[in-house]
Amino acid sequence: MSSGTLQVLEPATEAVLQEIPRADASDVDRAVEHAAAAFPAWRAVSPSDRAAQLRAISDIVREHRDELAQLEARNAGKPIGDARGEMDMVAQVFAYYSGSPERLLGDTIPVSGGHAFTVREPLGVVGLIVPWNFPLTIAAWKMGPALAAGNTIVLKPAELTPLTALRFAELAREAGLPEGVLNVVAGPGSVCGARLVEHPGVAKIAFTGSTEVGRSIAAGAAQTIKRVTLELGGKSPNIVFADADLAAAAAAAPGAVFGNAGQDCCARSRILVQRAAMDEFMGELEAAVTAIRVGDPLSEDTEMGPLISAGQRETVGSFVDNGAPVAFRGSAPDGPGFWFAPTVLCPVDPGARAAREEIFGPVAVVIPFDSEKEAIRLANDTIYGLSGSIWSGDGGRALRVARALDAGVLSINSNTSVRVATPFGGFKQSGYGRELGPHALDAYTEVKSIFFATGV
Ligand code: NDP
């Protein structure tokens, strides 16, 4: 039985938004049982019918876009415009993966004595553990390919932001998804997440969250040789060469680090600027940062909302306290809500804590460099390797640097990381495995080789 009540807060007001039952380990066991019971029938659904089911989910998300966006904006504290964009992406993910059931192709391999070919089989019950920063979006990145490949799901949203996952599960049922194929357990990670990781009936864990918890998941999953994909933290560089369109780079830089109040694993939180361009770039950046509209997530013109929790505000604050080199700050409301003004630190030593640790809040560091070689060295001088940007008017240089960076998702003269159709994931301690694009299906299927003897 569920143990007690979970009070879900609204970070912009600190008020209770909803109270829901808090799941415990026995709820996880029951959810895994349901998912296991639903698996044989779901994997047997014909590819075209499974495709139609995914399209129906995409459609129902579109129909409920505003309702889901409101819920996400209030619960996660994100600007309503951003939340609508995220719901659009959720719908796109299901539309994209509705093309997959009929395209899960195998190989035929020339051998003697018969025919050898490969097929892709679903894994079974998959456990999806997701964070609070993009609650339904990140869940969708996992649910889309998992369902397309014929798996059934136990989804554990973050305790701070379970509401859109719960509502999505209702909508998916309304759209015809059979009972038991998608199960949501809203309870603490240390209890419900940990139980999913150790559960012998779960074939795979797909996790997004901190590198620290990712490490414990990889270790725990090893006991049952579970498949694991990990999408973890980042400390991504935004490299601005002096030959770049500096106005464009400076105008785009705040969105790349202060978007979602900096609570983004792809946040370009280390801005590396070629020394010759420092003064001009910093002038433009200050104008852009001080213009950011921080406030009520439900107001249409808000560009940045509050942090997710009091704890997160305290952690982020620890990077700005005690004489940190604050170059300039934007504004933030007073009163209730976990507000934090966008902040730029400069000059920052590349060895300083603010330059090395994932802050996960609206704090950027600016570090100057002289040469292309130094930019690459500084950019790669981190345990992380998720994303990054290169701004330069020299295409050859931009491509050279992109190839030299140890990171999974890079953009040139842009700060975007995520597209439904392209693979997303990290190098080094930013994790392993890829989400989105065609590659995500690899992580939700096993390759089976079959030999059919035809005689000689
Ligand atoms: P966590 O890694 O703790 O949480 C991510 C998810 O894992 C949540 O659903 C959480 O559940 C669950 N979880 C927590 N502990 C366990 C466990 N032992 N076993 C299984 N699942 C578990 O991140 P936080 O939310 O605490 O954020 C801390 C820091 O992590 C941030 O400041 C940021 O640096 C980083 N982070 C990175 C993210 C990314 O996108 N790469 C996303 C979120 C955080 P619950 O929250 O319900 O306890």
Coordinates of C-alpha atoms and ligand atoms in Angstrom, one line a residue:
M1 CA 0.0 0.0 0.0
S2 CA 1.0 3.6 -0.5
S3 CA 2.7 5.1 2.5
G4 CA 1.3 8.5 3.4
T5 CA 0.8 11.5 1.3
L6 CA 3.0 13.5 -1.0
Q7 CA 2.6 17.2 -0.9
V8 CA 3.4 18.6 -4.4
L9 CA 4.4 22.3 -4.2
E10 CA 4.3 25.2 -6.6
P11 CA 7.8 26.6 -6.6
A12 CA 6.7 30.1 -7.6
T13 CA 4.5 30.4 -4.5
E14 CA 5.7 27.7 -2.1
A15 CA 2.0 26.7 -1.8
V16 CA 0.7 23.1 -2.0
L17 CA -0.5 22.4 -5.5
Q18 CA -1.8 18.9 -4.9
E19 CA -1.7 16.1 -2.4
I20 CA -1.3 12.6 -3.8
P21 CA -0.6 9.2 -2.3
R22 CA 3.1 8.5 -1.9
A23 CA 4.1 5.2 -3.5
D24 CA 6.4 2.7 -1.7
A25 CA 8.3 -0.4 -2.6
S26 CA 5.2 -2.6 -2.5
D27 CA 3.5 -0.3 -5.1
V28 CA 6.6 -0.7 -7.3
D29 CA 6.3 -4.5 -7.0
R30 CA 2.7 -4.3 -8.0
A31 CA 3.4 -2.1 -10.9
V32 CA 6.1 -4.4 -12.2
E33 CA 3.6 -7.3 -11.9
H34 CA 1.0 -5.4 -14.0
A35 CA 3.6 -4.5 -16.6
A36 CA 4.9 -8.1 -16.8
A37 CA 1.3 -9.3 -17.2
A38 CA 0.6 -6.8 -20.0
F39 CA 3.9 -7.6 -21.8
P40 CA 3.0 -10.7 -23.9
A41 CA -0.1 -9.1 -25.4
W42 CA 1.6 -5.7 -26.0
R43 CA 4.6 -7.3 -27.8
A44 CA 2.2 -9.3 -29.9
V45 CA 0.3 -6.2 -31.2
S46 CA 0.9 -6.0 -34.9
P47 CA 3.5 -3.3 -35.9
S48 CA 0.9 -1.2 -37.7
D49 CA -1.5 -1.3 -34.8
R50 CA 1.3 -0.4 -32.4
A51 CA 2.1 2.5 -34.7
A52 CA -1.5 3.6 -34.6
Q53 CA -1.5 3.5 -30.8
L54 CA 1.5 5.8 -30.6
R55 CA -0.1 8.2 -33.1
A56 CA -3.2 8.2 -30.9
I57 CA -1.1 9.1 -27.9
S58 CA 0.5 11.9 -29.8
D59 CA -2.9 13.2 -30.8
I60 CA -4.3 13.2 -27.3
V61 CA -1.3 15.1 -26.0
R62 CA -1.9 17.7 -28.6
E63 CA -5.5 18.0 -27.6
H64 CA -4.6 18.4 -24.0
R65 CA -1.5 20.6 -24.6
D66 CA -2.7 23.6 -22.7
E67 CA -3.9 21.6 -19.7
L68 CA -0.6 19.7 -19.5
A69 CA 1.4 22.8 -20.0
Q70 CA -0.4 24.6 -17.2
L71 CA 0.3 21.7 -14.9
E72 CA 4.0 21.5 -15.8
A73 CA 4.4 25.3 -15.6
R74 CA 2.9 25.4 -12.1
N75 CA 4.6 22.3 -10.7
A76 CA 8.1 22.8 -12.2
G77 CA 8.0 26.6 -12.1
K78 CA 8.8 27.0 -15.8
P79 CA 7.5 29.8 -18.1
I80 CA 4.2 28.8 -19.7
G81 CA 5.5 29.4 -23.2
D82 CA 8.4 26.9 -22.5
A83 CA 5.9 24.4 -21.0
R84 CA 3.8 24.6 -24.2
G85 CA 6.9 24.0 -26.3
E86 CA 7.7 21.0 -24.1
M87 CA 4.2 19.5 -24.6
D88 CA 4.6 20.0 -28.3
M89 CA 7.8 18.0 -28.1
V90 CA 6.1 15.2 -26.1
A91 CA 3.5 14.9 -28.9
Q92 CA 6.3 15.0 -31.6
V93 CA 8.2 12.2 -29.8
F94 CA 5.2 9.8 -30.0
A95 CA 4.5 10.9 -33.6
Y96 CA 8.2 10.2 -34.5
Y97 CA 8.3 6.8 -32.8
S98 CA 5.0 5.8 -34.4
G99 CA 7.2 5.3 -37.5
S100 CA 9.3 2.8 -35.7
P101 CA 7.3 -0.4 -35.1
E102 CA 7.2 -1.0 -38.9
R103 CA 10.8 0.0 -39.4
L104 CA 12.6 -2.2 -36.7
L105 CA 14.7 -3.7 -39.4
G106 CA 17.1 -6.6 -39.1
D107 CA 19.9 -7.9 -41.3
T108 CA 20.4 -10.9 -43.5
I109 CA 23.9 -12.3 -43.2
P110 CA 25.5 -14.6 -45.8
V111 CA 26.5 -17.9 -44.2
S112 CA 26.8 -21.4 -45.5
G113 CA 24.2 -24.2 -45.1
G114 CA 21.2 -21.9 -44.7
H115 CA 20.0 -18.4 -44.0
A116 CA 21.1 -16.2 -41.1
F117 CA 19.1 -13.1 -40.1
T118 CA 18.6 -10.9 -37.1
V119 CA 15.4 -9.6 -35.5
R120 CA 15.0 -7.1 -32.7
E121 CA 13.1 -8.2 -29.6
P122 CA 11.7 -6.0 -26.9
L123 CA 13.4 -6.3 -23.5
G124 CA 10.3 -6.8 -21.3
V125 CA 9.4 -4.5 -18.4
V126 CA 11.5 -1.4 -18.5
G127 CA 12.0 1.0 -15.5
L128 CA 12.1 4.7 -16.3
I129 CA 13.4 7.1 -13.7
V130 CA 13.2 10.7 -14.5
P131 CA 14.1 14.1 -12.9
W132 CA 12.1 17.2 -12.1
N133 CA 13.6 19.7 -14.6
F134 CA 11.7 18.5 -17.8
P135 CA 9.4 16.1 -16.2
L136 CA 7.1 14.9 -19.0
T137 CA 9.5 15.6 -21.8
I138 CA 12.3 13.4 -20.5
A139 CA 9.7 10.7 -19.7
A140 CA 8.5 10.9 -23.3
W141 CA 12.0 10.5 -24.7
K142 CA 12.0 7.1 -22.9
M143 CA 8.4 6.1 -23.2
G144 CA 8.2 6.6 -27.0
P145 CA 10.9 4.2 -28.1
A146 CA 10.2 1.8 -25.3
L147 CA 6.5 1.4 -26.4
A148 CA 7.4 1.4 -30.1
A149 CA 9.7 -1.6 -29.5
G150 CA 7.0 -3.5 -27.6
N151 CA 8.2 -3.1 -24.0
T152 CA 5.9 -2.3 -21.0
I153 CA 6.8 0.4 -18.6
V154 CA 7.0 1.4 -14.9
L155 CA 7.7 5.1 -14.8
K156 CA 9.0 6.8 -11.7
P157 CA 8.7 10.6 -11.9
A158 CA 10.6 12.8 -9.4
E159 CA 8.7 13.3 -6.2
L160 CA 8.8 17.0 -6.7
T161 CA 7.1 16.9 -10.1
P162 CA 4.9 13.8 -10.5
L163 CA 1.7 15.5 -11.8
T164 CA 2.1 15.5 -15.6
A165 CA 3.2 11.9 -15.6
L166 CA 0.1 10.8 -13.7
R167 CA -2.1 12.8 -16.0
F168 CA -0.3 11.5 -19.1
A169 CA -1.0 7.9 -18.0
E170 CA -4.7 8.7 -17.8
L171 CA -4.7 10.2 -21.2
A172 CA -2.7 7.3 -22.7
R173 CA -5.4 4.9 -21.4
E174 CA -8.1 7.2 -22.9
A175 CA -6.2 7.0 -26.2
G176 CA -6.5 3.2 -26.0
L177 CA -3.2 2.1 -24.5
P178 CA -4.0 -1.3 -22.9
E179 CA -4.2 -1.6 -19.1
G180 CA -0.8 -2.4 -17.5
V181 CA 1.4 -1.2 -20.4
L182 CA 2.2 2.0 -18.7
N183 CA 2.4 2.2 -14.9
V184 CA 3.4 5.3 -12.9
V185 CA 4.7 5.1 -9.3
A186 CA 5.1 8.5 -7.6
G187 CA 7.3 7.9 -4.6
P188 CA 10.8 8.7 -3.3
G189 CA 13.8 7.7 -5.4
S190 CA 15.6 6.1 -2.5
V191 CA 12.7 3.8 -2.1
C192 CA 10.8 3.4 -5.4
G193 CA 13.7 4.1 -7.7
A194 CA 16.0 1.8 -5.7
R195 CA 13.4 -1.0 -5.8
L196 CA 13.0 -0.7 -9.6
V197 CA 16.8 -1.0 -9.9
E198 CA 17.0 -4.1 -7.8
H199 CA 13.8 -5.8 -9.0
P200 CA 14.5 -9.0 -10.9
G201 CA 11.5 -8.6 -13.1
V202 CA 12.8 -5.3 -14.6
A203 CA 14.9 -5.8 -17.7
K204 CA 16.3 -2.3 -18.1
I205 CA 16.6 1.0 -16.3
A206 CA 16.7 4.3 -18.3
F207 CA 17.7 7.0 -15.9
T208 CA 18.1 10.8 -16.2
G209 CA 19.4 12.7 -13.2
S210 CA 22.6 13.4 -11.2
T211 CA 25.9 11.6 -11.9
E212 CA 26.0 10.6 -8.2
V213 CA 22.6 8.7 -8.4
G214 CA 23.6 7.4 -11.9
R215 CA 26.6 5.8 -10.4
S216 CA 24.5 4.0 -7.7
I217 CA 22.1 2.8 -10.4
A218 CA 24.8 1.4 -12.6
A219 CA 26.2 -0.5 -9.5
G220 CA 22.8 -1.7 -8.4
A221 CA 21.7 -2.8 -11.9
A222 CA 24.9 -4.9 -12.1
Q223 CA 23.4 -7.4 -9.6
T224 CA 20.8 -8.6 -12.1
I225 CA 22.8 -7.6 -15.3
K226 CA 20.1 -5.1 -16.2
R227 CA 20.5 -3.0 -19.3
V228 CA 21.1 0.6 -18.2
T229 CA 21.2 3.9 -20.0
L230 CA 22.3 7.0 -18.1
E231 CA 21.7 10.6 -19.0
L232 CA 23.6 12.5 -16.3
G233 CA 25.0 15.9 -15.5
G234 CA 27.0 18.4 -17.6
K235 CA 29.2 21.4 -17.4
S236 CA 29.0 22.4 -21.0
P237 CA 31.1 24.9 -22.8
N238 CA 29.9 27.8 -25.0
I239 CA 33.0 28.7 -27.0
V240 CA 33.0 32.1 -28.6
F241 CA 35.8 33.0 -31.0
A242 CA 36.6 36.6 -31.8
D243 CA 35.7 36.0 -35.4
A244 CA 32.1 35.0 -34.5
D245 CA 29.0 37.2 -34.9
L246 CA 29.5 38.5 -31.3
A247 CA 26.1 40.2 -31.1
A248 CA 24.4 36.9 -32.0
A249 CA 26.5 34.8 -29.7
A250 CA 25.9 37.2 -26.7
A251 CA 22.2 37.5 -27.4
A252 CA 21.9 33.7 -27.5
A253 CA 24.2 32.9 -24.5
P254 CA 21.7 33.8 -21.7
G255 CA 19.0 31.4 -23.1
A256 CA 21.6 28.7 -23.3
V257 CA 22.4 28.8 -19.6
F258 CA 19.5 30.5 -17.9
G259 CA 16.8 28.7 -19.7
N260 CA 14.7 26.6 -17.3
A261 CA 16.4 28.7 -14.6
G262 CA 19.7 26.9 -15.4
Q263 CA 18.2 23.6 -14.4
D264 CA 19.2 21.9 -17.6
C265 CA 21.8 19.2 -18.1
C266 CA 22.8 20.9 -21.3
A267 CA 23.2 24.3 -19.8
R268 CA 26.1 26.1 -21.4
S269 CA 27.4 27.2 -18.0
R270 CA 31.0 27.7 -19.0
I271 CA 31.3 30.6 -21.4
L272 CA 34.7 30.5 -23.0
V273 CA 35.5 33.8 -24.8
Q274 CA 38.5 34.6 -26.9
R275 CA 40.4 37.4 -25.1
A276 CA 40.3 39.8 -28.1
A277 CA 36.5 39.7 -27.9
M278 CA 36.1 39.8 -24.1
D279 CA 35.1 43.5 -23.7
E280 CA 32.6 43.6 -26.5
F281 CA 31.1 40.3 -25.6
M282 CA 30.7 41.1 -21.9
G283 CA 29.1 44.4 -22.8
E284 CA 26.5 42.7 -25.0
L285 CA 26.0 39.9 -22.5
E286 CA 25.3 42.3 -19.6
A287 CA 22.6 44.0 -21.6
A288 CA 21.0 40.6 -22.4
V289 CA 21.2 39.2 -18.9
T290 CA 19.8 42.3 -17.2
A291 CA 16.9 42.3 -19.6
I292 CA 15.7 38.7 -18.7
R293 CA 12.2 38.9 -17.4
V294 CA 12.1 36.7 -14.2
G295 CA 8.7 36.2 -12.6
D296 CA 5.4 34.4 -12.5
P297 CA 5.6 31.2 -14.7
L298 CA 2.0 31.7 -15.8
S299 CA 2.6 35.2 -17.2
E300 CA 3.0 35.1 -21.0
D301 CA 6.0 37.4 -21.1
T302 CA 8.0 35.6 -18.4
E303 CA 11.3 34.2 -19.6
M304 CA 12.6 32.6 -16.4
G305 CA 10.8 31.2 -13.4
P306 CA 12.0 30.2 -9.9
L307 CA 14.2 27.3 -8.9
I308 CA 12.5 24.0 -8.1
S309 CA 12.9 24.0 -4.3
A310 CA 14.4 25.7 -1.3
G311 CA 17.2 23.1 -1.3
Q312 CA 18.1 23.8 -4.9
R313 CA 18.2 27.5 -4.1
E314 CA 20.5 26.9 -1.2
T315 CA 22.9 24.7 -3.4
V316 CA 22.9 27.3 -6.2
G317 CA 23.5 30.1 -3.7
S318 CA 26.6 28.4 -2.4
F319 CA 28.3 29.2 -5.7
V320 CA 27.6 32.9 -5.4
D321 CA 28.2 33.5 -1.6
N322 CA 31.5 34.3 0.1
G323 CA 33.1 36.8 -2.3
A324 CA 32.3 35.1 -5.6
P325 CA 33.4 37.3 -8.5
V326 CA 30.0 38.6 -9.6
A327 CA 30.4 40.5 -12.8
F328 CA 26.6 41.3 -13.1
R329 CA 23.2 40.0 -12.2
G330 CA 19.7 40.2 -13.5
S331 CA 16.7 40.6 -11.3
A332 CA 14.3 38.3 -9.4
P333 CA 11.0 38.9 -7.5
D334 CA 11.0 39.2 -3.7
G335 CA 8.6 37.3 -1.4
P336 CA 7.5 33.7 -1.6
G337 CA 8.9 31.4 -4.3
F338 CA 12.4 29.9 -4.8
W339 CA 13.7 32.9 -6.8
F340 CA 17.3 33.4 -7.9
A341 CA 18.5 36.2 -10.1
P342 CA 20.5 35.2 -13.2
T343 CA 24.2 35.7 -12.3
V344 CA 27.4 35.9 -14.3
L345 CA 30.8 35.3 -12.6
C346 CA 34.0 36.7 -14.1
P347 CA 36.9 36.4 -13.9
V348 CA 36.8 32.7 -12.8
D349 CA 39.8 30.5 -12.5
P350 CA 39.2 27.3 -14.5
G351 CA 40.0 25.3 -11.4
A352 CA 37.4 27.1 -9.2
R353 CA 34.4 25.1 -7.9
A354 CA 32.0 27.2 -10.0
A355 CA 33.9 26.3 -13.1
R356 CA 34.0 22.6 -12.4
E357 CA 30.8 21.5 -10.7
E358 CA 27.3 21.3 -12.2
I359 CA 25.5 24.3 -10.6
F360 CA 22.1 23.5 -12.0
G361 CA 20.9 27.0 -11.5
P362 CA 21.1 30.4 -13.2
V363 CA 24.8 31.0 -12.7
A364 CA 27.3 31.2 -15.6
V365 CA 31.1 31.5 -15.5
V366 CA 33.0 33.4 -18.2
I367 CA 36.6 32.3 -18.8
P368 CA 38.9 33.9 -21.4
F369 CA 41.2 32.0 -23.8
D370 CA 43.8 32.9 -26.4
S371 CA 44.1 30.2 -29.0
E372 CA 42.0 27.5 -30.6
K373 CA 44.2 24.9 -28.8
E374 CA 43.6 26.5 -25.4
A375 CA 39.8 26.6 -26.0
I376 CA 39.7 22.9 -26.8
R377 CA 41.8 22.1 -23.7
L378 CA 39.7 24.2 -21.4
A379 CA 36.4 22.8 -22.9
N380 CA 37.5 19.2 -22.4
D381 CA 38.9 19.8 -18.9
T382 CA 35.9 18.4 -17.1
I383 CA 34.5 15.0 -16.0
Y384 CA 31.4 15.7 -18.1
G385 CA 30.8 15.6 -21.8
L386 CA 27.2 16.2 -22.6
S387 CA 26.8 19.2 -24.9
G388 CA 28.4 22.4 -26.1
S389 CA 28.5 25.2 -28.6
I390 CA 31.1 26.7 -31.0
W391 CA 30.6 30.3 -32.3
S392 CA 32.9 31.2 -35.1
G393 CA 32.8 32.8 -38.6
D394 CA 35.4 30.3 -39.8
G395 CA 33.6 27.1 -40.8
G396 CA 36.8 25.0 -40.9
R397 CA 37.7 26.0 -37.4
A398 CA 34.2 25.4 -36.1
L399 CA 34.3 21.8 -37.5
R400 CA 37.8 21.2 -36.2
V401 CA 36.8 22.2 -32.7
A402 CA 33.5 20.2 -32.9
R403 CA 35.5 17.1 -33.7
A404 CA 38.0 17.7 -30.9
L405 CA 35.4 18.2 -28.1
D406 CA 34.6 15.1 -26.0
A407 CA 30.9 15.7 -25.9
G408 CA 27.8 13.9 -27.3
V409 CA 25.8 16.9 -28.6
L410 CA 27.3 19.9 -30.2
S411 CA 26.0 22.9 -32.1
I412 CA 27.8 25.5 -34.3
N413 CA 26.6 29.1 -34.3
S414 CA 23.6 27.9 -32.2
N415 CA 23.0 26.6 -28.7
T416 CA 20.5 23.9 -29.4
S417 CA 21.1 20.4 -28.2
V418 CA 17.9 18.5 -28.5
R419 CA 15.9 17.4 -31.6
V420 CA 13.4 14.6 -31.7
A421 CA 15.1 13.1 -34.8
T422 CA 18.8 13.3 -33.6
P423 CA 20.6 11.2 -31.0
F424 CA 21.1 12.8 -27.5
G425 CA 23.5 11.6 -24.8
G426 CA 26.8 12.1 -23.2
F427 CA 30.5 11.2 -23.3
K428 CA 32.5 10.5 -20.1
Q429 CA 30.6 11.0 -16.8
S430 CA 27.6 12.5 -18.5
G431 CA 26.4 9.0 -19.1
Y432 CA 26.0 6.3 -21.7
G433 CA 23.5 5.3 -24.3
R434 CA 21.5 7.6 -26.6
E435 CA 18.0 8.9 -26.5
L436 CA 15.9 10.3 -29.3
G437 CA 16.5 9.8 -33.0
P438 CA 16.8 6.3 -34.5
H439 CA 19.5 5.3 -32.0
A440 CA 17.2 5.3 -29.0
L441 CA 15.6 2.0 -30.2
D442 CA 18.9 0.2 -29.8
A443 CA 18.6 0.7 -26.0
Y444 CA 15.1 -0.8 -25.9
T445 CA 15.7 -3.9 -28.0
E446 CA 17.9 -7.0 -28.0
V447 CA 19.3 -8.3 -31.3
K448 CA 18.5 -11.9 -31.9
S449 CA 20.3 -14.0 -34.5
I450 CA 18.4 -16.8 -36.2
F451 CA 19.9 -19.5 -38.5
F452 CA 17.6 -21.5 -40.7
A453 CA 19.2 -24.6 -42.1
T454 CA 18.3 -25.2 -45.7
G455 CA 20.6 -28.3 -46.1
V456 CA 23.6 -28.4 -48.4
Ligands
NDP1 P1 18.6 12.9 -8.6 O1 19.6 12.2 -9.5 O2 18.6 12.6 -7.2 O3 17.1 12.5 -9.1 C1 16.7 12.0 -10.4 C2 15.7 10.9 -10.3 O4 16.3 9.8 -9.6 C3 14.5 11.3 -9.4 O5 13.3 10.6 -9.9 C4 14.8 10.7 -8.1 O6 13.7 10.5 -7.3 C5 15.5 9.4 -8.5 N1 16.4 8.8 -7.4 C6 17.0 9.5 -6.4 N2 17.7 8.6 -5.7 C7 17.6 7.4 -6.3 C8 18.1 6.1 -6.0 N3 18.9 5.9 -5.0 N4 17.7 5.1 -6.8 C9 16.9 5.3 -7.8 N5 16.4 6.5 -8.2 C10 16.8 7.5 -7.4 O7 18.6 14.4 -8.9 P2 18.1 15.5 -7.9 O8 16.7 15.7 -8.4 O9 18.3 15.3 -6.5 O10 19.0 16.7 -8.3 C11 20.3 16.8 -7.8 C12 21.3 17.3 -8.8 O11 21.3 16.4 -9.9 C13 20.9 18.6 -9.5 O12 21.3 19.7 -8.7 C14 21.7 18.5 -10.8 O13 23.0 18.8 -10.6 C15 21.6 17.0 -11.1 N6 20.5 16.7 -12.0 C16 20.8 16.5 -13.3 C17 19.7 16.3 -14.2 C18 20.0 16.0 -15.6 O14 19.1 16.3 -16.4 N7 21.1 15.5 -16.0 C19 18.3 16.3 -13.8 C20 18.1 16.5 -12.4 C21 19.2 16.7 -11.6 P3 13.1 11.6 -6.2 O15 13.6 12.9 -6.7 O16 11.7 11.3 -6.3 O17 13.7 11.2 -4.9

